[in-house]
JSON list of C-alpha atoms in Angstrom, two decimals:
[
{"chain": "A", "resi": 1, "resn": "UNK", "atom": "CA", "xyz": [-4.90, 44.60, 3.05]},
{"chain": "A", "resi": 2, "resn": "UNK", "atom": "CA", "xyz": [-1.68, 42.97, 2.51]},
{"chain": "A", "resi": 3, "resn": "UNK", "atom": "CA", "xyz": [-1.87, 40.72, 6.09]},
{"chain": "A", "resi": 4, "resn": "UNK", "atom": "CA", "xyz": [-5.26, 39.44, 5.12]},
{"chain": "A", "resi": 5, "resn": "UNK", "atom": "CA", "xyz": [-3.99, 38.23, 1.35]},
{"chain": "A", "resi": 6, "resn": "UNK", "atom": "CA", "xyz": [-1.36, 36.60, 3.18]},
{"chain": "A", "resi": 7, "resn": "UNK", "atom": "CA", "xyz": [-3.82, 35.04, 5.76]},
{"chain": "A", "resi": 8, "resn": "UNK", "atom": "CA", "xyz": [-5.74, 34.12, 3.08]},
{"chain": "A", "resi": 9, "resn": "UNK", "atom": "CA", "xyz": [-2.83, 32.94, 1.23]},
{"chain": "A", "resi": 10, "resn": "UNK", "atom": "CA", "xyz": [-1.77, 30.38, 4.27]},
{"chain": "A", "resi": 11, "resn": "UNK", "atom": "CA", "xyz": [-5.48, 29.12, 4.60]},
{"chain": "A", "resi": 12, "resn": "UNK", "atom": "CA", "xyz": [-5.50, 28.21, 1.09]},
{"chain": "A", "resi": 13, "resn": "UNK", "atom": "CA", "xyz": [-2.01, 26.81, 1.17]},
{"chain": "A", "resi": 14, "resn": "UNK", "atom": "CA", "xyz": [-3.35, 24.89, 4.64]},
{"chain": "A", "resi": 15, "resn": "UNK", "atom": "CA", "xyz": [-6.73, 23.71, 3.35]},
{"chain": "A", "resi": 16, "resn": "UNK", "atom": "CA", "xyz": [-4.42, 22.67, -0.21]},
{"chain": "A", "resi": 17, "resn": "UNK", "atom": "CA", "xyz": [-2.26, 20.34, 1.92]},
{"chain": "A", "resi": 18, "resn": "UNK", "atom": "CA", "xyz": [-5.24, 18.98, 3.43]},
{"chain": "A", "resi": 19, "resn": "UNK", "atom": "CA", "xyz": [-6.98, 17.88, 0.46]},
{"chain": "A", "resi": 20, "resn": "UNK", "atom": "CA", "xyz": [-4.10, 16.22, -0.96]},
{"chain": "A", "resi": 21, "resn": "UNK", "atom": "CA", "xyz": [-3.74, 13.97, 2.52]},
{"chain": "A", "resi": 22, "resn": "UNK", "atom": "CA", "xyz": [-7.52, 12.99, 1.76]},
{"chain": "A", "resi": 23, "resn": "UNK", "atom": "CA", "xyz": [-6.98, 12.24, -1.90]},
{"chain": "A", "resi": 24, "resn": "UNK", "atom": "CA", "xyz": [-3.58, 10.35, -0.45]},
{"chain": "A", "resi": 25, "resn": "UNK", "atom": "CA", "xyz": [-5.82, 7.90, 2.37]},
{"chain": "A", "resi": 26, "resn": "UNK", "atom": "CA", "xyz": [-8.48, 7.84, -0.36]},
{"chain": "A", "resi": 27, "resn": "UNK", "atom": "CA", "xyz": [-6.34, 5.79, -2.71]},
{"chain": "A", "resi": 28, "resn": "UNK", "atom": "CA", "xyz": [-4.50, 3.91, 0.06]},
{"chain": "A", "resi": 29, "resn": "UNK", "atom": "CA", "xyz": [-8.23, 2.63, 0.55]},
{"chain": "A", "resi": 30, "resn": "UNK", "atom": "CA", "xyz": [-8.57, 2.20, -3.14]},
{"chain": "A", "resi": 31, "resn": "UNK", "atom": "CA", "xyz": [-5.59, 0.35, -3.69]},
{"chain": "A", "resi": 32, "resn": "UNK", "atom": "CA", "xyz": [-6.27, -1.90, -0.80]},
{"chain": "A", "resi": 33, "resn": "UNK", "atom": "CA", "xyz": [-9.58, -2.73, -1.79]},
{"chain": "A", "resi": 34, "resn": "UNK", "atom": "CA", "xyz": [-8.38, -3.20, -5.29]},
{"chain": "A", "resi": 35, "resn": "UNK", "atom": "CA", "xyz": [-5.52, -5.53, -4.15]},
{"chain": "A", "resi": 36, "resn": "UNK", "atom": "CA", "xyz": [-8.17, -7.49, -1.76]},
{"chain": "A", "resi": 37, "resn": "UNK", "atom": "CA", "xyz": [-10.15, -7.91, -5.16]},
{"chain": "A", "resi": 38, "resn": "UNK", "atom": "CA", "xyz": [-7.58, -9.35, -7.49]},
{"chain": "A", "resi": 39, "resn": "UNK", "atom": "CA", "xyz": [-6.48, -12.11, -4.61]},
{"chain": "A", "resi": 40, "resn": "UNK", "atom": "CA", "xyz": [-9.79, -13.21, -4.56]},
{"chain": "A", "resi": 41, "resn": "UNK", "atom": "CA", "xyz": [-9.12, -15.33, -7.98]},
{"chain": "A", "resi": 42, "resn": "UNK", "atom": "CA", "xyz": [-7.06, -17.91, -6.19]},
{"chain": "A", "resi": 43, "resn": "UNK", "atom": "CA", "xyz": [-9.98, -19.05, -5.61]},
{"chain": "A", "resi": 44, "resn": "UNK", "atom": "CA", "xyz": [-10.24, -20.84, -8.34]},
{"chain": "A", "resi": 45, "resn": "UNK", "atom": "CA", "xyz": [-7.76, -22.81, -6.94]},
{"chain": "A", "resi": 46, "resn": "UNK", "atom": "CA", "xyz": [-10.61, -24.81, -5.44]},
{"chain": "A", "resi": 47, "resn": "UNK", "atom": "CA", "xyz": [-12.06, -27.35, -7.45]},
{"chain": "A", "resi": 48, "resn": "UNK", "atom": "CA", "xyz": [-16.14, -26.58, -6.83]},
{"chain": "A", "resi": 49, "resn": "UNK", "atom": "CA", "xyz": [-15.70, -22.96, -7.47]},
{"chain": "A", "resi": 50, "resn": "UNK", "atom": "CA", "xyz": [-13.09, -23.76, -10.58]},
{"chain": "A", "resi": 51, "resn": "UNK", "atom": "CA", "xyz": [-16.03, -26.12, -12.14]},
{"chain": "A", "resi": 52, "resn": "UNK", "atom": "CA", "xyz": [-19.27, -23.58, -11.47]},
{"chain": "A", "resi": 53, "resn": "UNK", "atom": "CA", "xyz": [-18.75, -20.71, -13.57]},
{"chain": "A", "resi": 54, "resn": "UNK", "atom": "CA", "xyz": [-20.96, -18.45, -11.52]},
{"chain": "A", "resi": 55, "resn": "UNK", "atom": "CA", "xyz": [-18.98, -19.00, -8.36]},
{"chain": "A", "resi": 56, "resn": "UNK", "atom": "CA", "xyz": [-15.33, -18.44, -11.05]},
{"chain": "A", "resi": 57, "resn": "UNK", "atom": "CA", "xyz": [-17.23, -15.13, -11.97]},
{"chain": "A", "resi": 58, "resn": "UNK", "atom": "CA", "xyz": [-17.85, -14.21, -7.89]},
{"chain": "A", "resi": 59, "resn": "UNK", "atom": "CA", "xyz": [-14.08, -14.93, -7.68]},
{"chain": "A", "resi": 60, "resn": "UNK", "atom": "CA", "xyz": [-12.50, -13.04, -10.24]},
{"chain": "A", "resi": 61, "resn": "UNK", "atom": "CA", "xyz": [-14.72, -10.10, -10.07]},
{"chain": "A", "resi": 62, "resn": "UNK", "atom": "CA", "xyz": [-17.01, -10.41, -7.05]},
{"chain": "A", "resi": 63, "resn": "UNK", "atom": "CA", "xyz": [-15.45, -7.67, -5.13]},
{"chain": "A", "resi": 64, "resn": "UNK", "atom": "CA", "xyz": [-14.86, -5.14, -7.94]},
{"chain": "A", "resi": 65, "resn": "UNK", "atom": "CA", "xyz": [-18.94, -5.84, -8.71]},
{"chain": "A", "resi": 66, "resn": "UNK", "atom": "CA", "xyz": [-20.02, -4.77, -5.37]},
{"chain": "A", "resi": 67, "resn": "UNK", "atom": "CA", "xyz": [-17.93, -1.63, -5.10]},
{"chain": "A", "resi": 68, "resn": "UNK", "atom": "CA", "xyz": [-19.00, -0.28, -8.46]},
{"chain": "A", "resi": 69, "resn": "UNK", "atom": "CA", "xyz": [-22.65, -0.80, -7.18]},
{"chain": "A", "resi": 70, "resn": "UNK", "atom": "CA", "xyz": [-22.34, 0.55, -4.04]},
{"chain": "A", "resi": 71, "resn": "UNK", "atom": "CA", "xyz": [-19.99, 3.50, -5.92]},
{"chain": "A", "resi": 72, "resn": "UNK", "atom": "CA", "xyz": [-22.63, 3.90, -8.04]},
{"chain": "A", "resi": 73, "resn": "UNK", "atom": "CA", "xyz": [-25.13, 4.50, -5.72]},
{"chain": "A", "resi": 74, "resn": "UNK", "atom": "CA", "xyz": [-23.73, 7.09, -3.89]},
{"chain": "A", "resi": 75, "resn": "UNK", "atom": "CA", "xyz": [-23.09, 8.97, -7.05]},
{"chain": "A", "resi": 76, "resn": "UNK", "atom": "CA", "xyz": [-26.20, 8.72, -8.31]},
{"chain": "A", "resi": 77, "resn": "UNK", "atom": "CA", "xyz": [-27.87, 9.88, -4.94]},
{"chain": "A", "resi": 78, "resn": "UNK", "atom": "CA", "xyz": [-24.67, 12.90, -4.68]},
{"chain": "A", "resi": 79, "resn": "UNK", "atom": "CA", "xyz": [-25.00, 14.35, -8.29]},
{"chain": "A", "resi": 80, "resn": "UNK", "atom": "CA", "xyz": [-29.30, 14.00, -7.52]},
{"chain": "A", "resi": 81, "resn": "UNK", "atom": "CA", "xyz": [-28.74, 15.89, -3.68]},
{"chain": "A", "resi": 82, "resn": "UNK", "atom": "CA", "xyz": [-25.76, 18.08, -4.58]},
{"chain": "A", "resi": 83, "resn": "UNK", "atom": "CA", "xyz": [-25.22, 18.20, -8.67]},
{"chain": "A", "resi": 84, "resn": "UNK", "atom": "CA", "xyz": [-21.63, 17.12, -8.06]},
{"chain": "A", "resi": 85, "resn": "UNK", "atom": "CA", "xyz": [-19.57, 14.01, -6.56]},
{"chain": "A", "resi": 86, "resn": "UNK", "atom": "CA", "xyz": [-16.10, 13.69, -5.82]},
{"chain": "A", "resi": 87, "resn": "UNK", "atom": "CA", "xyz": [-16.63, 9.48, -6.45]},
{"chain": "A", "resi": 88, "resn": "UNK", "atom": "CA", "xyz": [-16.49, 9.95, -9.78]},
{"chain": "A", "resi": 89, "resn": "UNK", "atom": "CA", "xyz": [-13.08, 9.17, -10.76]},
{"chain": "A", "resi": 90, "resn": "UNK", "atom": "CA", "xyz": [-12.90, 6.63, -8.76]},
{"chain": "A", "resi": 91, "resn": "UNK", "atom": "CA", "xyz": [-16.05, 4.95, -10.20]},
{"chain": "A", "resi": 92, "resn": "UNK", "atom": "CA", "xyz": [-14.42, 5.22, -13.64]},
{"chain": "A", "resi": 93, "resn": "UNK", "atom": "CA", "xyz": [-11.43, 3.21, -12.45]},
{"chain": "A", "resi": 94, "resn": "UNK", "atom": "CA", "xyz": [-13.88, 0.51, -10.71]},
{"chain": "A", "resi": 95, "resn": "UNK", "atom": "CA", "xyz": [-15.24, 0.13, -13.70]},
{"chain": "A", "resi": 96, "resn": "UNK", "atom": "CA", "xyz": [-12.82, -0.29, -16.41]},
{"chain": "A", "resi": 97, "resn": "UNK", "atom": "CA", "xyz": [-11.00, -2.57, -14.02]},
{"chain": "A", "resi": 98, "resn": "UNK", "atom": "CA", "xyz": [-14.30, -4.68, -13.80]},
{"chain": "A", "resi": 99, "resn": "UNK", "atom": "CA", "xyz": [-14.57, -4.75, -18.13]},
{"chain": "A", "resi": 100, "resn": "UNK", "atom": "CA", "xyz": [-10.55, -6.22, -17.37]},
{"chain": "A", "resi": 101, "resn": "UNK", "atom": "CA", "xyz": [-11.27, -8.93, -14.78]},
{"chain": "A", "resi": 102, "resn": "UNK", "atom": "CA", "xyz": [-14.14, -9.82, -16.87]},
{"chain": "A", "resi": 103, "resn": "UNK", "atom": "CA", "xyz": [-12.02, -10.10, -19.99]},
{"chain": "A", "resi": 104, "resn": "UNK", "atom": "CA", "xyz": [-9.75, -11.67, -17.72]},
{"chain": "A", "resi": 105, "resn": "UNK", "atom": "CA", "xyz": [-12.43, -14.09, -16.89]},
{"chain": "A", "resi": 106, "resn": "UNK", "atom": "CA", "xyz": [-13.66, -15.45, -20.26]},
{"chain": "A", "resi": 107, "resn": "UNK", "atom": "CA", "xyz": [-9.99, -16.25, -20.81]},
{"chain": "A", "resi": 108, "resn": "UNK", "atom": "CA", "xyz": [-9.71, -17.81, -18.02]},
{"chain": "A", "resi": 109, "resn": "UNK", "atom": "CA", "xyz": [-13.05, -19.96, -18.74]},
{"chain": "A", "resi": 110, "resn": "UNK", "atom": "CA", "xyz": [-11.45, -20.63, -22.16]},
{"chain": "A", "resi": 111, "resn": "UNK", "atom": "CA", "xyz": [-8.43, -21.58, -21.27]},
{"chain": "A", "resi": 112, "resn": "UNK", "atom": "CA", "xyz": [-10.26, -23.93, -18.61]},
{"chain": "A", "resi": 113, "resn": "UNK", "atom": "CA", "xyz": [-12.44, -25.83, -21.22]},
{"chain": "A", "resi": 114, "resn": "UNK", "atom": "CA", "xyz": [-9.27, -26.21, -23.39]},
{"chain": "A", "resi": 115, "resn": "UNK", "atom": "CA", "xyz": [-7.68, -27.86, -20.67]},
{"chain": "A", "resi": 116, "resn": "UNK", "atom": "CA", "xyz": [-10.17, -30.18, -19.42]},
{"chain": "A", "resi": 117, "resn": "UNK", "atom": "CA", "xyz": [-11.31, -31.59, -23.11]},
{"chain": "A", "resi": 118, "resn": "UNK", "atom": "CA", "xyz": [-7.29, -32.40, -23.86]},
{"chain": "A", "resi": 119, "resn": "UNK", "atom": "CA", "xyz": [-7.40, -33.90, -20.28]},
{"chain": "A", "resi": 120, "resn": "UNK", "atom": "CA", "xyz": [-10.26, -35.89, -21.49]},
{"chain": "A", "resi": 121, "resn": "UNK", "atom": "CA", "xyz": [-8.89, -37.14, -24.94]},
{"chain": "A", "resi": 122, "resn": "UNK", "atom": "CA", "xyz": [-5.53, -38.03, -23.40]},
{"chain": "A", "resi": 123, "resn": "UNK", "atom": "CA", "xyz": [-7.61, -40.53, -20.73]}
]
């Protein structure tokens, strides 16, 4: 009885280690895909996406917008198949991080109109 707790012991201990490298490469994907995402405002840089607040929006939260969708998705069609999903937590962090770049972005919109009516008054 004792060799098979042990077994049982080291397969738990194995299969532990191995879920923590998955949660590990799972937020090495997050955290590139979240880095990709917030370099995508210096695109605003450009003047024609600067000026057309639709294509500002795309660039300061374009990215984050399609992951939560697609993230949300799969959860919906996970919890519906299997009553549970793992994307959950990460679907919660898409999201808050979305409400931020899109605070982020009526700053930056603000901050933009403020600019360009004192660099009309001045000329």
């Amino acid at each position: 009885m004792e060799t098979k707790q042990t077994d049982a012991t080291f397969l738990g201990n194995i299969l532990y280690i191995i879920d923590i490298l998955l949660n590990l490469g799972f937020s090495l994907i997050y955290l590139a895909v979240m880095v990709l995402g917030s370099l995508s405002f210096f695109l605003n840089l450009i003047e024609k996406i600067r000026n057309n607040s639709f294509l500002s929006f795309l660039a300061f939260s374009g990215i984050p917008l399609i992951c939560v969708i697609y993230l949300g998705t799969n959860v919906l069609i996970e919890i519906y198949q299997y009553n549970y999903s793992f994307i959950i937590r990460p679907l919660v962090f898409l999201i808050v991080y979305l409400l931020c770049t899109g605070i982020e972005f009526l700053i930056f919109r603000k901050k933009i109109k403020n600019l360009e009516s004192s660099h009309s008054i001045k000329i």
